[in-house]
PDB file of C-alpha atoms and ligand atoms in Angstrom:
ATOM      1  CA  UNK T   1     107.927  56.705 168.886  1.00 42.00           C
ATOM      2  CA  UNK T   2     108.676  56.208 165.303  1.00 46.00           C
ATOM      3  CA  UNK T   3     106.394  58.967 164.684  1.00 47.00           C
ATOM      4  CA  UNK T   4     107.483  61.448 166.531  1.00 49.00           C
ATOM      5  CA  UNK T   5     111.439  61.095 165.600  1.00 46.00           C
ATOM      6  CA  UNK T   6     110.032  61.251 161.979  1.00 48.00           C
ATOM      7  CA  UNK T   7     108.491  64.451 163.279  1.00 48.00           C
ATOM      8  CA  UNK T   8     111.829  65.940 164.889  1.00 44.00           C
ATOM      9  CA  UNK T   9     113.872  65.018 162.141  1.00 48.00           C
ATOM     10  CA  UNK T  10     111.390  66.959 159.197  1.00 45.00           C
ATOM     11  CA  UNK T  11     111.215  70.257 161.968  1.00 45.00           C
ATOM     12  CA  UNK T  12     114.892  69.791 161.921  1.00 45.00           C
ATOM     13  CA  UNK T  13     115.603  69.967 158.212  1.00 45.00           C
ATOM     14  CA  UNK T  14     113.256  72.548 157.806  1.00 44.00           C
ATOM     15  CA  UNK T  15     115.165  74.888 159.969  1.00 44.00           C
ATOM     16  CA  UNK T  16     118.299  74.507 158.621  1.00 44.00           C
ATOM     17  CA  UNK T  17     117.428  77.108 155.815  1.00 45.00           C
ATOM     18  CA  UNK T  18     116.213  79.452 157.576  1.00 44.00           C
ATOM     19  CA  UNK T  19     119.484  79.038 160.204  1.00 44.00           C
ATOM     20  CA  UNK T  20     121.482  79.775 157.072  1.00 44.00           C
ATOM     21  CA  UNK T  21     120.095  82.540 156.191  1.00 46.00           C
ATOM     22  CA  UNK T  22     120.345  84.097 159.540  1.00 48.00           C
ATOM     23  CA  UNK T  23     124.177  83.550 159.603  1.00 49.00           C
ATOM     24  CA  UNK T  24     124.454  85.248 155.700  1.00 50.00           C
ATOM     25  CA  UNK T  25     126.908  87.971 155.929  1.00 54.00           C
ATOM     26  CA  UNK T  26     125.572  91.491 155.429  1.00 55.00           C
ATOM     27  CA  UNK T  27     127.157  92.449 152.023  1.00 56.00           C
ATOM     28  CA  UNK T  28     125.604  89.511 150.759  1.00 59.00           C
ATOM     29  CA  UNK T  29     122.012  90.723 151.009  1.00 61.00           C
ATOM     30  CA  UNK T  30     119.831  92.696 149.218  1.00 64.00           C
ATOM     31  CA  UNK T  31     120.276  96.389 148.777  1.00 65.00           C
ATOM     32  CA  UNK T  32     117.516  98.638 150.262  1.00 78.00           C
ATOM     33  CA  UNK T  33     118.710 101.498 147.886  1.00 87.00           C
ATOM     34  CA  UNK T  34     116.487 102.442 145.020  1.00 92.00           C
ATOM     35  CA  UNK T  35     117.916 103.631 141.900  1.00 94.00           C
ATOM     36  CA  UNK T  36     116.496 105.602 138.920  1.00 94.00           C
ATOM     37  CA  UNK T  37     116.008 105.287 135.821  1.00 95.00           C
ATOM     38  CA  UNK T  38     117.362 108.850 133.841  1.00 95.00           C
ATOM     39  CA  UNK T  39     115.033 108.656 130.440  1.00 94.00           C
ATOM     40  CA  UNK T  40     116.192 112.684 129.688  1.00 95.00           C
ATOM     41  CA  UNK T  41     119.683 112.802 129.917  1.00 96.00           C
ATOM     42  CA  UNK T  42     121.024 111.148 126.531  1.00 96.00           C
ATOM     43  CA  UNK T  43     118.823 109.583 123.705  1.00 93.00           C
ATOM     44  CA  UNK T  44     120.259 107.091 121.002  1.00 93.00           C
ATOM     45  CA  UNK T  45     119.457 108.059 117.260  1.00 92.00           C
ATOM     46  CA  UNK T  46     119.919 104.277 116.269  1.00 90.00           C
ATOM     47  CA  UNK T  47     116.655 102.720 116.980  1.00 85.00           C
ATOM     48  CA  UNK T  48     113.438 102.474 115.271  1.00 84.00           C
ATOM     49  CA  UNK T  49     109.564 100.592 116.085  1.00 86.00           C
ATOM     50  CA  UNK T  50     109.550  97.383 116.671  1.00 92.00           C
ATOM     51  CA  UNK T  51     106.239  96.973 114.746  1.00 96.00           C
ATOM     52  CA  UNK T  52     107.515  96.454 110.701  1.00 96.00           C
ATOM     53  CA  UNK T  53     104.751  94.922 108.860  1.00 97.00           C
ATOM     54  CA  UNK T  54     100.831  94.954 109.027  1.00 98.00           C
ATOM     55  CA  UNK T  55      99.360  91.432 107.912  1.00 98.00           C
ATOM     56  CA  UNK T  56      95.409  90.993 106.921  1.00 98.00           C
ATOM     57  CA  UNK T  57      93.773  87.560 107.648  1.00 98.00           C
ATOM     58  CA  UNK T  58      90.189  86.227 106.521  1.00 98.00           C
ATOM     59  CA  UNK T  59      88.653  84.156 109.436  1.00 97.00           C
ATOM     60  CA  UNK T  60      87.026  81.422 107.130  1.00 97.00           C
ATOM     61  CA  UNK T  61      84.316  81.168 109.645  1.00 95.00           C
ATOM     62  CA  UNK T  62      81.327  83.429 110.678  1.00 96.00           C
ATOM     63  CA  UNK T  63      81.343  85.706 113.941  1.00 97.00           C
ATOM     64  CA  UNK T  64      80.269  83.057 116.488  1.00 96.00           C
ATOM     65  CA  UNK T  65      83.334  80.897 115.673  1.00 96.00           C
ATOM     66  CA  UNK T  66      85.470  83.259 114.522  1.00 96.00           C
ATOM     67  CA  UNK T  67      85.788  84.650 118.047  1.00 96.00           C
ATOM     68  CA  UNK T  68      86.189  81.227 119.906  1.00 96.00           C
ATOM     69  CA  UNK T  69      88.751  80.316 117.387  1.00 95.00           C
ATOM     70  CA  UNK T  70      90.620  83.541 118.103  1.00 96.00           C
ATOM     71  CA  UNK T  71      90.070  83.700 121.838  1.00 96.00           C
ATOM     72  CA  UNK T  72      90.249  80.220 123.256  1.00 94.00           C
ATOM     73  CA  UNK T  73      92.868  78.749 120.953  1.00 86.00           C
ATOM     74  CA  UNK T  74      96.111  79.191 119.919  1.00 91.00           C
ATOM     75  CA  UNK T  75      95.298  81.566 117.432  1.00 95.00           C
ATOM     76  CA  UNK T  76      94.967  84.675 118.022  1.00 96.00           C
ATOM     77  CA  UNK T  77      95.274  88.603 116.553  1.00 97.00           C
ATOM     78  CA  UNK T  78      95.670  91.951 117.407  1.00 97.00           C
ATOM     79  CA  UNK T  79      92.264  93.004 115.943  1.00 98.00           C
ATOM     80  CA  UNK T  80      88.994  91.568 114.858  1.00 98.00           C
ATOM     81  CA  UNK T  81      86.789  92.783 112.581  1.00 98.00           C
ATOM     82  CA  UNK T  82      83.038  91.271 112.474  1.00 97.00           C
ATOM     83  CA  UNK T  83      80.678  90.813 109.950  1.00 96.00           C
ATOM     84  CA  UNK T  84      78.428  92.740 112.116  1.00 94.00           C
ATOM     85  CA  UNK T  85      76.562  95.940 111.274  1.00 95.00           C
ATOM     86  CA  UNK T  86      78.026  98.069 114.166  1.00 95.00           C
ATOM     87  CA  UNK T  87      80.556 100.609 114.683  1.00 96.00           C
ATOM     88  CA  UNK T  88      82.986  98.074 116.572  1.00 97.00           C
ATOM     89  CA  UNK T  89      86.638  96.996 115.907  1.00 98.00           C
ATOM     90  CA  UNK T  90      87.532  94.551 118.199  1.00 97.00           C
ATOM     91  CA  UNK T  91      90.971  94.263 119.788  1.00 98.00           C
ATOM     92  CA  UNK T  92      91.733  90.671 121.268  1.00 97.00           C
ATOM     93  CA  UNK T  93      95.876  91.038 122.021  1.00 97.00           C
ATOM     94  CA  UNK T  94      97.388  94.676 123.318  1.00 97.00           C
ATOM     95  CA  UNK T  95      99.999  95.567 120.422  1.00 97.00           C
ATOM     96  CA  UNK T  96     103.068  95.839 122.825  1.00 95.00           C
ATOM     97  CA  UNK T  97     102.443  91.659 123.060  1.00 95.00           C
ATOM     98  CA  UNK T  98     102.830  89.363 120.277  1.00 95.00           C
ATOM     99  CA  UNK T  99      99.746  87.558 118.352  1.00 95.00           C
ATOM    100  CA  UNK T 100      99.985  84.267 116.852  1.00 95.00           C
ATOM    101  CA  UNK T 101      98.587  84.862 113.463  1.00 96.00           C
ATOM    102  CA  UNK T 102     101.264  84.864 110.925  1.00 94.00           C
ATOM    103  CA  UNK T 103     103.261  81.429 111.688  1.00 93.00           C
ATOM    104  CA  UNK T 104     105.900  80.295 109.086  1.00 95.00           C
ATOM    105  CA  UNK T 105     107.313  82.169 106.256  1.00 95.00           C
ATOM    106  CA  UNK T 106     108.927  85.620 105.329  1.00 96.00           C
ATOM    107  CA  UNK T 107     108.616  89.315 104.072  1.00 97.00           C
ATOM    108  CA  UNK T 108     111.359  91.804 103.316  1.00 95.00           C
ATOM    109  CA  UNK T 109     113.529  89.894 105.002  1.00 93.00           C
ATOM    110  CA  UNK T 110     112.094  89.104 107.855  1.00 94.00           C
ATOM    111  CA  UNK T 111     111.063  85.614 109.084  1.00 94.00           C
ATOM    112  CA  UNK T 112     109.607  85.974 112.842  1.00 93.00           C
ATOM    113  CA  UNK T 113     106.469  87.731 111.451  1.00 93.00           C
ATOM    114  CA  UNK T 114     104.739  87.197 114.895  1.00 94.00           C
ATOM    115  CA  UNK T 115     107.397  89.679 116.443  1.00 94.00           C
ATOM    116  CA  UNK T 116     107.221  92.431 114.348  1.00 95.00           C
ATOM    117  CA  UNK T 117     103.627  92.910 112.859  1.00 97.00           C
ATOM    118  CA  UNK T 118      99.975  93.528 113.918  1.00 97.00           C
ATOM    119  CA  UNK T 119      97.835  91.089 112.837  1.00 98.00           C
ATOM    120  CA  UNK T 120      93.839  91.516 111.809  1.00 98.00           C
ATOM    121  CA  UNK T 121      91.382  89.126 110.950  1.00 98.00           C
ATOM    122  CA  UNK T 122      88.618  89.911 108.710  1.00 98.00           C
ATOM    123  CA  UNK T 123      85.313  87.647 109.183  1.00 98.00           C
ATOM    124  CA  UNK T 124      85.059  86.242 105.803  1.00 98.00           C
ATOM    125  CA  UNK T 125      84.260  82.677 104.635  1.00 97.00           C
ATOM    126  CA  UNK T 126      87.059  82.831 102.301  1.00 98.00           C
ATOM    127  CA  UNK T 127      85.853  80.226  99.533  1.00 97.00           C
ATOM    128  CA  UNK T 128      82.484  80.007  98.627  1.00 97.00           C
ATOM    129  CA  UNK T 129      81.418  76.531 100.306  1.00 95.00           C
ATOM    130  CA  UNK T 130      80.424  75.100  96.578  1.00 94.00           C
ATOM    131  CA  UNK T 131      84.229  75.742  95.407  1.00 95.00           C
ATOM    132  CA  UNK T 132      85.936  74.206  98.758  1.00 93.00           C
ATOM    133  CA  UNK T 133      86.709  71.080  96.678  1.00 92.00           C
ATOM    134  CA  UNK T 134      86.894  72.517  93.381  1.00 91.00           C
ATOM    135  CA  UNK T 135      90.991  71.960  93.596  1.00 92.00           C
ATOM    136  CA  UNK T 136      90.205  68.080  93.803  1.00 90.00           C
ATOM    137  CA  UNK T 137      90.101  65.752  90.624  1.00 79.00           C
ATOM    138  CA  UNK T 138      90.105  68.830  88.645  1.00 84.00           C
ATOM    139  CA  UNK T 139      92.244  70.589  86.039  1.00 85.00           C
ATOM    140  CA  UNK T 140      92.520  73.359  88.061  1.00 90.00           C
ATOM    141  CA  UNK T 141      95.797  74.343  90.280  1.00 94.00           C
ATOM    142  CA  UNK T 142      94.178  77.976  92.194  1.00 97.00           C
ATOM    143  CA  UNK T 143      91.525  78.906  93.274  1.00 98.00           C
ATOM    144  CA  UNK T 144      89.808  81.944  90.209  1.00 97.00           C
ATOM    145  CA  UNK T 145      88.670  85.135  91.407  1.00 98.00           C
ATOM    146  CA  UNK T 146      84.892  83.963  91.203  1.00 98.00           C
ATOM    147  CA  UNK T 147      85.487  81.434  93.908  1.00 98.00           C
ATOM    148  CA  UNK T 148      86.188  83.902  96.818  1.00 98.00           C
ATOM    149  CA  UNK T 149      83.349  85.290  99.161  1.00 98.00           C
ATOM    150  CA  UNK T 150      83.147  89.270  98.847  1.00 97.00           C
ATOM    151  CA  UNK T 151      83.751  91.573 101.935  1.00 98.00           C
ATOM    152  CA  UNK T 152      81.188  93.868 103.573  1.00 97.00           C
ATOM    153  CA  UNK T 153      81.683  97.401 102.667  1.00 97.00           C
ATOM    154  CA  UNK T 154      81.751  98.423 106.197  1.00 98.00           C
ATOM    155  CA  UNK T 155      84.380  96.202 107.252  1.00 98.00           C
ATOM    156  CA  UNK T 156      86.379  97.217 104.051  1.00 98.00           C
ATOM    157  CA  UNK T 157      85.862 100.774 105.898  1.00 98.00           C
ATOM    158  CA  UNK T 158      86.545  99.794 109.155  1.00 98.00           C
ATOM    159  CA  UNK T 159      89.820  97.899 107.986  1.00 98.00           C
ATOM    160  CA  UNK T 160      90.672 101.360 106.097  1.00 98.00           C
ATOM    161  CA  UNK T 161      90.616 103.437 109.460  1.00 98.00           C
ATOM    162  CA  UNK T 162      92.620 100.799 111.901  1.00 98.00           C
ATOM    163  CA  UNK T 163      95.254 100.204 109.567  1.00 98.00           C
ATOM    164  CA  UNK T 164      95.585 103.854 108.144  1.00 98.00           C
ATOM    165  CA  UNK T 165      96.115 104.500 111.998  1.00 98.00           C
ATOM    166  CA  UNK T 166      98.513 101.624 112.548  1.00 98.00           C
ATOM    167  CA  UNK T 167     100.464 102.540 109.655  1.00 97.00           C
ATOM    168  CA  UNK T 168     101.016 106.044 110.506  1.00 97.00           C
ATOM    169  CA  UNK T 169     101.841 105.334 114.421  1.00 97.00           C
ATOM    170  CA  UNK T 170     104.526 103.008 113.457  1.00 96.00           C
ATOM    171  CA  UNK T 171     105.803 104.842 110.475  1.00 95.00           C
ATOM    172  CA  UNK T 172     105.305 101.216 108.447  1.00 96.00           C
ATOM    173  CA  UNK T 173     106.284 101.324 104.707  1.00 95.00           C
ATOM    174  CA  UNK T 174     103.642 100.600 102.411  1.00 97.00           C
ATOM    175  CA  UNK T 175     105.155  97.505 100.479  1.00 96.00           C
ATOM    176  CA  UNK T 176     105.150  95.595 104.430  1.00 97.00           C
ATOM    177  CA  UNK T 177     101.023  96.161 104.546  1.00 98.00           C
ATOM    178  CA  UNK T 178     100.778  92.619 102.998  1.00 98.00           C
ATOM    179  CA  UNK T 179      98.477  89.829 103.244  1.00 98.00           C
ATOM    180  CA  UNK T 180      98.884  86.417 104.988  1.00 98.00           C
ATOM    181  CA  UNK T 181      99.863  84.606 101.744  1.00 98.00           C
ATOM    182  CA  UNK T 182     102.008  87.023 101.018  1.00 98.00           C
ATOM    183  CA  UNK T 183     104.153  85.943 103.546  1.00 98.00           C
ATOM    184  CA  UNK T 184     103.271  82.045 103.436  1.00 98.00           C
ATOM    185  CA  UNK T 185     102.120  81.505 100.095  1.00 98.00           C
ATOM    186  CA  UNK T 186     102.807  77.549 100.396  1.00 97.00           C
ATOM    187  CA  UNK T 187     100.472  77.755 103.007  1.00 97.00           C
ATOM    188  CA  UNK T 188      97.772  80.399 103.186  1.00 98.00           C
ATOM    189  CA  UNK T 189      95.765  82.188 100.413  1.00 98.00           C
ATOM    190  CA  UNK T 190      94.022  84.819 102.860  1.00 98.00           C
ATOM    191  CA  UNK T 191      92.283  87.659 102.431  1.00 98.00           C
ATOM    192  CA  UNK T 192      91.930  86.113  98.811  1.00 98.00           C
ATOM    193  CA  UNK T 193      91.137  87.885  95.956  1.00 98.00           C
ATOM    194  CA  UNK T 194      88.326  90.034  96.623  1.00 98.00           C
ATOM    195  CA  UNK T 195      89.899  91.961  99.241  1.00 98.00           C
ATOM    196  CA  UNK T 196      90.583  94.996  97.634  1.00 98.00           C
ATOM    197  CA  UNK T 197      94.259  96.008  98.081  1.00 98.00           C
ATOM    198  CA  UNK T 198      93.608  98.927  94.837  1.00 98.00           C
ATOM    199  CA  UNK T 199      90.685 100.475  96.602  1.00 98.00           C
ATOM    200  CA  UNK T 200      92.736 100.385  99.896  1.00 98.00           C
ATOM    201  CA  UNK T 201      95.187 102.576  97.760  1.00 98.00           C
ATOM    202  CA  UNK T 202      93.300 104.963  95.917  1.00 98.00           C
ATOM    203  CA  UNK T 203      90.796 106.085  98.724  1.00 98.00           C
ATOM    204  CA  UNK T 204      92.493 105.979 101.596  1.00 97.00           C
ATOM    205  CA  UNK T 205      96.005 105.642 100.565  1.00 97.00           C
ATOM    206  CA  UNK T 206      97.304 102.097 102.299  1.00 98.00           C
ATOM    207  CA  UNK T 207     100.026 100.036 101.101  1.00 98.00           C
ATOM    208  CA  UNK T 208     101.331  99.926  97.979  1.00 98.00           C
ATOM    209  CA  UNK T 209      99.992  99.890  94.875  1.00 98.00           C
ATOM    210  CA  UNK T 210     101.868 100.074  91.360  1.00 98.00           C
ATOM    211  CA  UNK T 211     101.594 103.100  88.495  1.00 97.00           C
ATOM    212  CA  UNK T 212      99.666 102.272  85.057  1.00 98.00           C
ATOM    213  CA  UNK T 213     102.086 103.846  82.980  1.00 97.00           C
ATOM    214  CA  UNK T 214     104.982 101.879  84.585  1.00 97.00           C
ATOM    215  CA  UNK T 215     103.166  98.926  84.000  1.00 97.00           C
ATOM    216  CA  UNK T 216     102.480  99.569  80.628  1.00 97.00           C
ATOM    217  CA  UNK T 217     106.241 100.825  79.988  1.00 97.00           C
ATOM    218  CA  UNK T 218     107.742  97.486  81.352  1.00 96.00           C
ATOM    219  CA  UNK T 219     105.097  95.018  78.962  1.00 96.00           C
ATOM    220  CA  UNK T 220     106.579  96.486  76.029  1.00 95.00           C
ATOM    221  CA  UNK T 221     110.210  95.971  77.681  1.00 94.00           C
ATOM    222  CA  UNK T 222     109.231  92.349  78.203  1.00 91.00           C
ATOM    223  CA  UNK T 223     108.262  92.050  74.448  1.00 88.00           C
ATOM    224  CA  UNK T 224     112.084  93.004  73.635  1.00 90.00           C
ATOM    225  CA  UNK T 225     113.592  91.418  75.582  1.00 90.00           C
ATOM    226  CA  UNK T 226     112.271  88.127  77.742  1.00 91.00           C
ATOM    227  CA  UNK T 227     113.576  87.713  81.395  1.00 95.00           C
ATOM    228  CA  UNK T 228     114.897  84.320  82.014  1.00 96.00           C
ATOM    229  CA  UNK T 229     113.259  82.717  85.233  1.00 97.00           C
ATOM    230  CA  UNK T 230     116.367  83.570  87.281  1.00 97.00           C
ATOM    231  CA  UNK T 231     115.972  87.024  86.677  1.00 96.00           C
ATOM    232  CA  UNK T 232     111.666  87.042  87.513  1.00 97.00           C
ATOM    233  CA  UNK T 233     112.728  85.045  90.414  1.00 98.00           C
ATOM    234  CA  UNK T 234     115.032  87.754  91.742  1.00 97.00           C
ATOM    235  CA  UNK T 235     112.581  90.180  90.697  1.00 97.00           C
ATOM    236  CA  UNK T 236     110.007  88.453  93.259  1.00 98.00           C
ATOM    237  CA  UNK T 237     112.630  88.466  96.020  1.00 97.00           C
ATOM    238  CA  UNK T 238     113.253  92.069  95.511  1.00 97.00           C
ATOM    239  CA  UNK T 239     110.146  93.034  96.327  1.00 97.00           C
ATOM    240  CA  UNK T 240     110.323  90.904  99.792  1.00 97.00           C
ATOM    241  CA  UNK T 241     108.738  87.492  98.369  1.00 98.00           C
ATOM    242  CA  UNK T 242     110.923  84.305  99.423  1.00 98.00           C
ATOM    243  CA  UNK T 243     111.258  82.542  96.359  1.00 98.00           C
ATOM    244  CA  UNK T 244     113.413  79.479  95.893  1.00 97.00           C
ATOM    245  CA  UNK T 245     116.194  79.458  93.491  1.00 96.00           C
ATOM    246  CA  UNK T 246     115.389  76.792  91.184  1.00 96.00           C
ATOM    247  CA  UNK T 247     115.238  77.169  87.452  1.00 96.00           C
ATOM    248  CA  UNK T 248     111.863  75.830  87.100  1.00 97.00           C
ATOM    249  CA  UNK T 249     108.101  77.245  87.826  1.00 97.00           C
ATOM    250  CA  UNK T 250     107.752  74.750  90.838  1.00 97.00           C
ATOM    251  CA  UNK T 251     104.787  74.232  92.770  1.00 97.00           C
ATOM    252  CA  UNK T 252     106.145  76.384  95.723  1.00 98.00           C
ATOM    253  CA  UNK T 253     107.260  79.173  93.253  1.00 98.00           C
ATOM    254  CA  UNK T 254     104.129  79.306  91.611  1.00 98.00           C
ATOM    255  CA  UNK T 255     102.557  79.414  94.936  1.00 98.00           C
ATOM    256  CA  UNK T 256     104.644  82.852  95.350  1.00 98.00           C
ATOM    257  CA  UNK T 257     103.065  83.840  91.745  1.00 98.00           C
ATOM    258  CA  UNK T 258      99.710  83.054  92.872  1.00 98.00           C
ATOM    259  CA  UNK T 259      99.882  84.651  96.134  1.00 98.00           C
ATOM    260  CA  UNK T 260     101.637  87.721  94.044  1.00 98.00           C
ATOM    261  CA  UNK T 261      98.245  87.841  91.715  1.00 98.00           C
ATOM    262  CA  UNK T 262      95.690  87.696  94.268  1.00 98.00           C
ATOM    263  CA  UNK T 263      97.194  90.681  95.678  1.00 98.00           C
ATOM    264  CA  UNK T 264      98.391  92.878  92.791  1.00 98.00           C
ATOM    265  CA  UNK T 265      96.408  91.157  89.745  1.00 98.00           C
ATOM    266  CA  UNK T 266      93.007  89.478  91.950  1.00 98.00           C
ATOM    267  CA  UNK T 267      90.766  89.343  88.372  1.00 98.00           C
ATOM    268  CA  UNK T 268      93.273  86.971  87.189  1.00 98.00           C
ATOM    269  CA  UNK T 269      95.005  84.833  90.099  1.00 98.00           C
ATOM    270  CA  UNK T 270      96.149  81.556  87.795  1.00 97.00           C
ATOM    271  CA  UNK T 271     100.014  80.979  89.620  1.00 98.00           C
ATOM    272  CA  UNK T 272     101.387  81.042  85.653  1.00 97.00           C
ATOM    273  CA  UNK T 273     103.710  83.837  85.023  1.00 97.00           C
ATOM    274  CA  UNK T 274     102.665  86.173  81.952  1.00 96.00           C
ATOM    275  CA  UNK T 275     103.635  89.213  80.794  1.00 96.00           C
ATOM    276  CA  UNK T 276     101.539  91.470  82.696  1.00 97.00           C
ATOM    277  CA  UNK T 277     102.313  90.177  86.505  1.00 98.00           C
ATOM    278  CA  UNK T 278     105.995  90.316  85.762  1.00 97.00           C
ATOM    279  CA  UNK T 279     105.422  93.937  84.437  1.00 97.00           C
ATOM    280  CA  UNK T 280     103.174  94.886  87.765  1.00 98.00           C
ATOM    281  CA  UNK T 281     105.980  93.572  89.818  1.00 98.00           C
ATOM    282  CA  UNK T 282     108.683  95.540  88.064  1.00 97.00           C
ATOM    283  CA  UNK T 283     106.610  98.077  87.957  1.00 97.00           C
ATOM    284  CA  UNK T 284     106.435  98.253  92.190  1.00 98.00           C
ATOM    285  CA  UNK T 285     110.176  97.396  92.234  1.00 97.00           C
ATOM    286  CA  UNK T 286     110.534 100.502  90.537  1.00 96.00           C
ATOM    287  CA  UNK T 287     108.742 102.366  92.879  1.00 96.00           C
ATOM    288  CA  UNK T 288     109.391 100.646  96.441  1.00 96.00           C
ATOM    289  CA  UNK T 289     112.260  98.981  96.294  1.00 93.00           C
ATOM    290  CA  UNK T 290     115.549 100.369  97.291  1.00 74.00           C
ATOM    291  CA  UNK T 291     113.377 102.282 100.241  1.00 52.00           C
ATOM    292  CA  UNK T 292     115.501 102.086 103.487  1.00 48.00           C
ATOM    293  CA  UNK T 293     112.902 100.392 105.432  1.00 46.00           C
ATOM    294  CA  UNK T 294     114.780  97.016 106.748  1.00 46.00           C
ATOM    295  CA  UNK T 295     116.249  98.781 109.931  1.00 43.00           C
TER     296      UNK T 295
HETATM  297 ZN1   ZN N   1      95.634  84.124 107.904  1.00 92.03          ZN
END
């Protein structure tokens, strides 16, 4: 008996929607009209891609883990390229979505790097296994050129045809075709200093890459007159680095040096400011910055 009012009384209250809806006036329903959307009519001249920035990634793992790292975690990228004598790029996430590859940090002004950039790891070990500890009871604060692992030449070509193509599809500006520690230098050193960023420039003509003469024209400026920290400091943030405002070399400004040298000055990545890094960075201020390419 018990049962059965239990029964009558759920059969009840499930009803009761379904009564409701029955009773619901007619303007509140759904429309069965269809409407279209009119993409000829008018066009806006204020808009632009939503893809800014290019970043390059070294794995630090071989093929085999590289992949499971890249498709079964929470890392991911828009492209993969092996260590693998074939003619394959792979590509892991579509580039309308968003691939988690960049994390915290900053470029040119922008701090959601995730959102507007195509990422693309690079199978590479990174440090040479002998050299993973080298930072440890030691005198030294980087990581020298000699301690990265080289890239394949045929990834360094197949890296030179996707992003050429990237670059020119969404119009990106060569100064936001940056590295990972460009944009994280606290936290990430990739692709390191053997990835070669002048090559990239010269033969194919990717990002950006500063002129000799300019360099050579502000080392002699420097040796009239020295910049105070402040002003080096601004110099790095002009070019899109976040760089703190203290008036000290910090750790986490020389970070931004270091990360500065391993792209622009790899023979020589030390995270001490000199002469000729300041005079490579003024040298690209010169001729990248003040380019409208924010919007
Ligand atoms: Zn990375």
């Amino acid at each position: 008996m018990a049962k059965n009012f239990t029964a009558l009384a759920l059969a009840t209250f499930l009803s009761l929607p379904l009564i409701g809806c029955i009773t619901t006036p007619k303007a509140q329903m759904a429309t069965t009209e269809s409407f279209v959307i009119d993409t000829e009519t008018y066009q806006s001249t204020g808009k632009s891609e939503r893809i800014k920035t290019i970043v390059l990634h070294y794995t630090v793992s071989d093929n085999a883990r590289s992949i499971k790292l890249l498709t079964r975690g929470k890392v991911s990228a828009h492209y993969l390229i092996m260590d693998k004598n074939d003619n394959k790029i792979y590509s892991l996430v579509p580039e309308s979505e968003r691939a988690w590859h960049a994390g915290d940090g900053g470029f040119a002004g922008r701090t959601i790097l995730n959102d507007t950039s195509i990422g693309i790891e690079i199978v590479n070990k990174g440090i040479k296994p002998q050299y993973r500890n080298a930072l440890k009871n030691s005198e030294l604060d980087y990581h020298p050129y000699s301690h990265f692992v080289k890239f394949d030449e045929l990834q360094i070509k197949k890296v030179a045809q996707l992003v050429q193509d990237i670059a020119q599809r969404y119009d990106i500006s060569p100064k936001n075709i940056i590295g990972h520690a460009d944009l994280a230098p606290s936290r990430k050193i990739d692709p390191g200093a053997k990835f070669p960023w002048q090559r990239l420039y010269s033969e194919y003509g990717i990002g950006a890459w500063y002129d000799e003469a300019d360099k050579q024209y502000f080392m002699q400026q420097v040796q009239l007159a020295t910049p105070t920290i402040r002003e080096v400091k601004q110099a790095f943030r002009d070019y899109g680095y976040q760089m703190n405002t203290t008036d000290v070399w910090d750790k986490e400004s020389r970070n931004v040096i270091y990360a500065f040298q391993l792209h622009f000055r790899p023979l020589k990545p030390t995270g001490i400011m000199d002469i000729e890094t300041y005079a490579i960075l003024k040298a690209l201020n010169k001729k990248y910055v003040g380019r409208d390419d924010f919007y």
